[in-house]
Amino acid sequence: MEKASSEKGVPLPVEIDGEPDADTAVIVALGCNDKGPWSDCREALEAALARFRTEGIDIVARSSWWSSAAWPDPTDPPFLNGVVMVRTEHDAHALMAALGRIEDAFGRQRSVANAPRTLDLDLIAYGRLTGDLDGLILPHPRAWQRLFVMGPLAEIAPDWIHPDKGETARALARAPTVGTDATPVGGGR
């Protein structure tokens, strides 16, 4: 059993139920480059994970944290990113709403595109759903290009096959076009 930290740093259990099922995988990416009221982005991301359960989202697998320069403006603070595979009764739209509530609780401001943020939660995939689902595009249209998403995903589900690209997370992590400096810094798994 792996450990996550609560908002106060107390370890919380994160159960890994065997090998995650890539066909039904619900994958969420997390990012932070503005620590807000927390001591650092790692603490902010751990606190966000602790909030998932209150929104009916159970974590079944999680990556380590990965660090990368901010994109597209590398003069902004660097990012800390990770990926979790979750289980939830929410449909894709309800899950997006729940993720939005968590972002709001963490002070997420949507002022300028790609501005520093206290918390960024992206729904990367919801099983094998594809296409524009009333404004929600699945899988996430740019995640496959980003090492800070595919690298962490390859840690927990290397054989997950992208629903549109037909390539594994492992293969996509070898050929990113964005965030190519991303490297694991540990602490998540």
PDB file of C-alpha atoms in Angstrom:
ATOM      1  CA  MET A   1       0.000   0.000   0.000  1.00  0.00           C
ATOM      2  CA  GLU A   2       1.302   3.428  -0.920  1.00  0.00           C
ATOM      3  CA  LYS A   3       0.999   6.570   1.132  1.00  0.00           C
ATOM      4  CA  ALA A   4      -0.237  10.038   0.318  1.00  0.00           C
ATOM      5  CA  SER A   5      -0.194  12.982   2.680  1.00  0.00           C
ATOM      6  CA  SER A   6      -3.211  14.795   3.996  1.00  0.00           C
ATOM      7  CA  GLU A   7      -3.381  18.571   4.211  1.00  0.00           C
ATOM      8  CA  LYS A   8      -1.586  18.357   7.563  1.00  0.00           C
ATOM      9  CA  GLY A   9       1.079  15.923   6.290  1.00  0.00           C
ATOM     10  CA  VAL A  10      -0.441  12.829   7.933  1.00  0.00           C
ATOM     11  CA  PRO A  11      -0.070   9.812   5.604  1.00  0.00           C
ATOM     12  CA  LEU A  12      -3.266   8.580   3.969  1.00  0.00           C
ATOM     13  CA  PRO A  13      -3.535   5.099   2.449  1.00  0.00           C
ATOM     14  CA  VAL A  14      -3.740   4.885  -1.316  1.00  0.00           C
ATOM     15  CA  GLU A  15      -4.692   1.381  -2.348  1.00  0.00           C
ATOM     16  CA  ILE A  16      -3.352  -0.102  -5.534  1.00  0.00           C
ATOM     17  CA  ASP A  17      -5.783  -2.793  -6.674  1.00  0.00           C
ATOM     18  CA  GLY A  18      -3.370  -4.840  -8.748  1.00  0.00           C
ATOM     19  CA  GLU A  19      -2.569  -3.714 -12.289  1.00  0.00           C
ATOM     20  CA  PRO A  20      -4.731  -0.719 -13.291  1.00  0.00           C
ATOM     21  CA  ASP A  21      -7.121  -1.560 -16.152  1.00  0.00           C
ATOM     22  CA  ALA A  22      -6.034   0.659 -19.020  1.00  0.00           C
ATOM     23  CA  ASP A  23      -9.304   0.175 -20.916  1.00  0.00           C
ATOM     24  CA  THR A  24     -11.428   1.667 -18.146  1.00  0.00           C
ATOM     25  CA  ALA A  25      -8.762   3.988 -16.757  1.00  0.00           C
ATOM     26  CA  VAL A  26      -9.822   7.413 -15.599  1.00  0.00           C
ATOM     27  CA  ILE A  27      -6.645   9.480 -15.643  1.00  0.00           C
ATOM     28  CA  VAL A  28      -6.157  12.886 -14.041  1.00  0.00           C
ATOM     29  CA  ALA A  29      -3.028  15.039 -14.314  1.00  0.00           C
ATOM     30  CA  LEU A  30      -2.075  17.469 -11.549  1.00  0.00           C
ATOM     31  CA  GLY A  31       0.189  20.490 -11.753  1.00  0.00           C
ATOM     32  CA  CYS A  32       1.312  23.415  -9.615  1.00  0.00           C
ATOM     33  CA  ASN A  33       3.767  26.283 -10.045  1.00  0.00           C
ATOM     34  CA  ASP A  34       2.344  28.744  -7.499  1.00  0.00           C
ATOM     35  CA  LYS A  35       2.540  27.320  -3.981  1.00  0.00           C
ATOM     36  CA  GLY A  36      -0.127  29.677  -2.679  1.00  0.00           C
ATOM     37  CA  PRO A  37      -0.498  29.280   1.114  1.00  0.00           C
ATOM     38  CA  TRP A  38       1.404  25.954   1.199  1.00  0.00           C
ATOM     39  CA  SER A  39       5.105  25.618   1.954  1.00  0.00           C
ATOM     40  CA  ASP A  40       5.786  24.361  -1.581  1.00  0.00           C
ATOM     41  CA  CYS A  41       4.025  22.885  -4.610  1.00  0.00           C
ATOM     42  CA  ARG A  42       4.541  19.322  -3.365  1.00  0.00           C
ATOM     43  CA  GLU A  43       2.539  20.120  -0.234  1.00  0.00           C
ATOM     44  CA  ALA A  44      -0.173  21.807  -2.332  1.00  0.00           C
ATOM     45  CA  LEU A  45      -0.461  18.779  -4.641  1.00  0.00           C
ATOM     46  CA  GLU A  46      -0.579  16.332  -1.725  1.00  0.00           C
ATOM     47  CA  ALA A  47      -3.332  18.447  -0.145  1.00  0.00           C
ATOM     48  CA  ALA A  48      -5.236  18.373  -3.442  1.00  0.00           C
ATOM     49  CA  LEU A  49      -5.012  14.581  -3.568  1.00  0.00           C
ATOM     50  CA  ALA A  50      -6.380  14.444  -0.025  1.00  0.00           C
ATOM     51  CA  ARG A  51      -9.443  16.393  -1.257  1.00  0.00           C
ATOM     52  CA  PHE A  52     -10.256  13.910  -4.022  1.00  0.00           C
ATOM     53  CA  ARG A  53     -12.082  11.515  -1.709  1.00  0.00           C
ATOM     54  CA  THR A  54     -14.426  14.256  -0.451  1.00  0.00           C
ATOM     55  CA  GLU A  55     -15.505  14.689  -4.083  1.00  0.00           C
ATOM     56  CA  GLY A  56     -16.161  10.969  -4.601  1.00  0.00           C
ATOM     57  CA  ILE A  57     -12.866  10.301  -6.367  1.00  0.00           C
ATOM     58  CA  ASP A  58     -10.746   7.360  -5.184  1.00  0.00           C
ATOM     59  CA  ILE A  59      -7.087   7.165  -6.172  1.00  0.00           C
ATOM     60  CA  VAL A  60      -6.062   3.696  -7.351  1.00  0.00           C
ATOM     61  CA  ALA A  61      -2.547   4.500  -8.621  1.00  0.00           C
ATOM     62  CA  ARG A  62      -0.275   7.513  -8.619  1.00  0.00           C
ATOM     63  CA  SER A  63       3.001   8.554 -10.155  1.00  0.00           C
ATOM     64  CA  SER A  64       5.964  10.231  -8.587  1.00  0.00           C
ATOM     65  CA  TRP A  65       6.173  14.016  -8.908  1.00  0.00           C
ATOM     66  CA  TRP A  66       7.922  15.430 -11.963  1.00  0.00           C
ATOM     67  CA  SER A  67       9.562  18.845 -12.251  1.00  0.00           C
ATOM     68  CA  SER A  68       9.755  20.910 -15.435  1.00  0.00           C
ATOM     69  CA  ALA A  69      10.228  24.473 -16.564  1.00  0.00           C
ATOM     70  CA  ALA A  70       7.038  26.467 -17.014  1.00  0.00           C
ATOM     71  CA  TRP A  71       5.620  26.438 -20.504  1.00  0.00           C
ATOM     72  CA  PRO A  72       5.393  28.447 -22.670  1.00  0.00           C
ATOM     73  CA  ASP A  73       7.225  31.034 -20.508  1.00  0.00           C
ATOM     74  CA  PRO A  74      10.226  29.405 -18.794  1.00  0.00           C
ATOM     75  CA  THR A  75      10.755  32.561 -16.690  1.00  0.00           C
ATOM     76  CA  ASP A  76       7.602  31.649 -14.703  1.00  0.00           C
ATOM     77  CA  PRO A  77       8.153  29.400 -11.674  1.00  0.00           C
ATOM     78  CA  PRO A  78       8.843  25.730 -12.536  1.00  0.00           C
ATOM     79  CA  PHE A  79       6.023  23.191 -12.425  1.00  0.00           C
ATOM     80  CA  LEU A  80       5.567  20.129 -10.297  1.00  0.00           C
ATOM     81  CA  ASN A  81       3.333  17.579 -12.021  1.00  0.00           C
ATOM     82  CA  GLY A  82       1.997  14.087 -11.501  1.00  0.00           C
ATOM     83  CA  VAL A  83      -0.682  11.714 -12.724  1.00  0.00           C
ATOM     84  CA  VAL A  84      -3.238   9.629 -10.869  1.00  0.00           C
ATOM     85  CA  MET A  85      -5.539   6.876 -12.006  1.00  0.00           C
ATOM     86  CA  VAL A  86      -8.857   7.165 -10.214  1.00  0.00           C
ATOM     87  CA  ARG A  87     -12.120   5.335  -9.685  1.00  0.00           C
ATOM     88  CA  THR A  88     -15.347   7.303  -9.438  1.00  0.00           C
ATOM     89  CA  GLU A  89     -19.088   6.996  -9.933  1.00  0.00           C
ATOM     90  CA  HIS A  90     -19.069  10.407 -11.645  1.00  0.00           C
ATOM     91  CA  ASP A  91     -19.561  10.541 -15.396  1.00  0.00           C
ATOM     92  CA  ALA A  92     -16.953  12.562 -17.303  1.00  0.00           C
ATOM     93  CA  HIS A  93     -18.808  15.891 -16.972  1.00  0.00           C
ATOM     94  CA  ALA A  94     -19.509  15.426 -13.265  1.00  0.00           C
ATOM     95  CA  LEU A  95     -15.871  14.491 -12.716  1.00  0.00           C
ATOM     96  CA  MET A  96     -14.751  17.683 -14.479  1.00  0.00           C
ATOM     97  CA  ALA A  97     -17.082  19.667 -12.226  1.00  0.00           C
ATOM     98  CA  ALA A  98     -15.614  17.970  -9.141  1.00  0.00           C
ATOM     99  CA  LEU A  99     -12.068  18.707 -10.318  1.00  0.00           C
ATOM    100  CA  GLY A 100     -13.096  22.334 -10.886  1.00  0.00           C
ATOM    101  CA  ARG A 101     -14.416  22.575  -7.323  1.00  0.00           C
ATOM    102  CA  ILE A 102     -11.085  21.300  -6.002  1.00  0.00           C
ATOM    103  CA  GLU A 103      -9.195  23.837  -8.134  1.00  0.00           C
ATOM    104  CA  ASP A 104     -11.468  26.612  -6.858  1.00  0.00           C
ATOM    105  CA  ALA A 105     -10.888  25.542  -3.246  1.00  0.00           C
ATOM    106  CA  PHE A 106      -7.159  25.875  -3.909  1.00  0.00           C
ATOM    107  CA  GLY A 107      -7.488  29.411  -5.236  1.00  0.00           C
ATOM    108  CA  ARG A 108      -7.116  28.650  -8.934  1.00  0.00           C
ATOM    109  CA  GLN A 109      -7.338  31.890 -10.905  1.00  0.00           C
ATOM    110  CA  ARG A 110      -8.125  31.834 -14.623  1.00  0.00           C
ATOM    111  CA  SER A 111      -6.749  35.211 -15.669  1.00  0.00           C
ATOM    112  CA  VAL A 112      -4.341  34.661 -18.562  1.00  0.00           C
ATOM    113  CA  ALA A 113      -3.693  31.433 -20.469  1.00  0.00           C
ATOM    114  CA  ASN A 114      -0.743  29.487 -19.024  1.00  0.00           C
ATOM    115  CA  ALA A 115      -0.344  31.871 -16.057  1.00  0.00           C
ATOM    116  CA  PRO A 116       1.193  30.422 -12.875  1.00  0.00           C
ATOM    117  CA  ARG A 117      -1.400  28.471 -10.902  1.00  0.00           C
ATOM    118  CA  THR A 118      -1.863  26.987  -7.479  1.00  0.00           C
ATOM    119  CA  LEU A 119      -3.522  23.905  -8.926  1.00  0.00           C
ATOM    120  CA  ASP A 120      -4.224  22.583 -12.393  1.00  0.00           C
ATOM    121  CA  LEU A 121      -6.309  19.410 -12.698  1.00  0.00           C
ATOM    122  CA  ASP A 122      -6.813  17.969 -16.177  1.00  0.00           C
ATOM    123  CA  LEU A 123      -8.938  14.987 -17.132  1.00  0.00           C
ATOM    124  CA  ILE A 124      -6.592  13.131 -19.476  1.00  0.00           C
ATOM    125  CA  ALA A 125      -8.763  10.128 -20.278  1.00  0.00           C
ATOM    126  CA  TYR A 126     -12.048   8.621 -19.216  1.00  0.00           C
ATOM    127  CA  GLY A 127     -11.833   5.007 -20.295  1.00  0.00           C
ATOM    128  CA  ARG A 128     -12.012   4.828 -24.072  1.00  0.00           C
ATOM    129  CA  LEU A 129     -14.321   7.843 -24.546  1.00  0.00           C
ATOM    130  CA  THR A 130     -13.223   9.963 -27.489  1.00  0.00           C
ATOM    131  CA  GLY A 131     -14.410  13.112 -29.182  1.00  0.00           C
ATOM    132  CA  ASP A 132     -16.192  16.286 -28.214  1.00  0.00           C
ATOM    133  CA  LEU A 133     -18.703  15.398 -25.495  1.00  0.00           C
ATOM    134  CA  ASP A 134     -20.704  18.616 -25.284  1.00  0.00           C
ATOM    135  CA  GLY A 135     -17.594  20.766 -24.905  1.00  0.00           C
ATOM    136  CA  LEU A 136     -15.450  18.221 -23.053  1.00  0.00           C
ATOM    137  CA  ILE A 137     -12.827  16.848 -25.423  1.00  0.00           C
ATOM    138  CA  LEU A 138     -11.508  13.393 -24.570  1.00  0.00           C
ATOM    139  CA  PRO A 139      -8.865  12.261 -24.410  1.00  0.00           C
ATOM    140  CA  HIS A 140      -7.187  15.526 -23.466  1.00  0.00           C
ATOM    141  CA  PRO A 141      -6.154  16.902 -26.871  1.00  0.00           C
ATOM    142  CA  ARG A 142      -2.544  17.816 -26.016  1.00  0.00           C
ATOM    143  CA  ALA A 143      -1.574  15.468 -23.185  1.00  0.00           C
ATOM    144  CA  TRP A 144       0.084  12.984 -25.533  1.00  0.00           C
ATOM    145  CA  GLN A 145       2.694  15.622 -26.479  1.00  0.00           C
ATOM    146  CA  ARG A 146       3.682  16.462 -22.902  1.00  0.00           C
ATOM    147  CA  LEU A 147       6.456  14.609 -21.108  1.00  0.00           C
ATOM    148  CA  PHE A 148       5.198  15.927 -17.753  1.00  0.00           C
ATOM    149  CA  VAL A 149       1.980  13.941 -18.393  1.00  0.00           C
ATOM    150  CA  MET A 150       3.138  10.901 -20.376  1.00  0.00           C
ATOM    151  CA  GLY A 151       6.254  10.338 -18.229  1.00  0.00           C
ATOM    152  CA  PRO A 152       4.265  10.056 -14.980  1.00  0.00           C
ATOM    153  CA  LEU A 153       1.558   8.032 -16.737  1.00  0.00           C
ATOM    154  CA  ALA A 154       4.181   5.624 -18.072  1.00  0.00           C
ATOM    155  CA  GLU A 155       5.278   5.016 -14.462  1.00  0.00           C
ATOM    156  CA  ILE A 156       1.860   3.735 -13.405  1.00  0.00           C
ATOM    157  CA  ALA A 157       0.446   2.359 -16.677  1.00  0.00           C
ATOM    158  CA  PRO A 158       3.222   1.993 -19.275  1.00  0.00           C
ATOM    159  CA  ASP A 159       1.035  -0.147 -21.533  1.00  0.00           C
ATOM    160  CA  TRP A 160      -1.972   2.211 -21.483  1.00  0.00           C
ATOM    161  CA  ILE A 161      -2.862   2.855 -25.112  1.00  0.00           C
ATOM    162  CA  HIS A 162      -3.912   6.345 -26.118  1.00  0.00           C
ATOM    163  CA  PRO A 163      -7.480   6.080 -27.490  1.00  0.00           C
ATOM    164  CA  ASP A 164      -6.738   8.276 -30.531  1.00  0.00           C
ATOM    165  CA  LYS A 165      -3.015   7.838 -31.151  1.00  0.00           C
ATOM    166  CA  GLY A 166      -2.908   4.067 -30.671  1.00  0.00           C
ATOM    167  CA  GLU A 167       0.451   4.305 -28.894  1.00  0.00           C
ATOM    168  CA  THR A 168       1.358   3.328 -25.361  1.00  0.00           C
ATOM    169  CA  ALA A 169       2.138   5.817 -22.624  1.00  0.00           C
ATOM    170  CA  ARG A 170       5.676   4.413 -22.637  1.00  0.00           C
ATOM    171  CA  ALA A 171       6.108   5.181 -26.363  1.00  0.00           C
ATOM    172  CA  LEU A 172       4.543   8.632 -26.087  1.00  0.00           C
ATOM    173  CA  ALA A 173       6.870   9.466 -23.169  1.00  0.00           C
ATOM    174  CA  ARG A 174       9.825   8.765 -25.469  1.00  0.00           C
ATOM    175  CA  ALA A 175       8.788  11.345 -28.092  1.00  0.00           C
ATOM    176  CA  PRO A 176       7.356  14.445 -26.381  1.00  0.00           C
ATOM    177  CA  THR A 177       7.300  17.874 -27.978  1.00  0.00           C
ATOM    178  CA  VAL A 178       6.442  19.889 -24.833  1.00  0.00           C
ATOM    179  CA  GLY A 179       8.093  19.772 -21.424  1.00  0.00           C
ATOM    180  CA  THR A 180      11.029  17.759 -22.659  1.00  0.00           C
ATOM    181  CA  ASP A 181      13.032  18.792 -19.590  1.00  0.00           C
ATOM    182  CA  ALA A 182      10.578  17.059 -17.211  1.00  0.00           C
ATOM    183  CA  THR A 183      12.246  14.739 -14.741  1.00  0.00           C
ATOM    184  CA  PRO A 184      10.941  12.686 -11.821  1.00  0.00           C
ATOM    185  CA  VAL A 185      11.755  14.122  -8.412  1.00  0.00           C
ATOM    186  CA  GLY A 186      10.058  11.400  -6.376  1.00  0.00           C
ATOM    187  CA  GLY A 187       7.776  11.749  -3.426  1.00  0.00           C
ATOM    188  CA  GLY A 188       4.534  10.636  -5.062  1.00  0.00           C
ATOM    189  CA  ARG A 189       4.756   6.907  -5.155  1.00  0.00           C
TER     190      ARG A 189
END
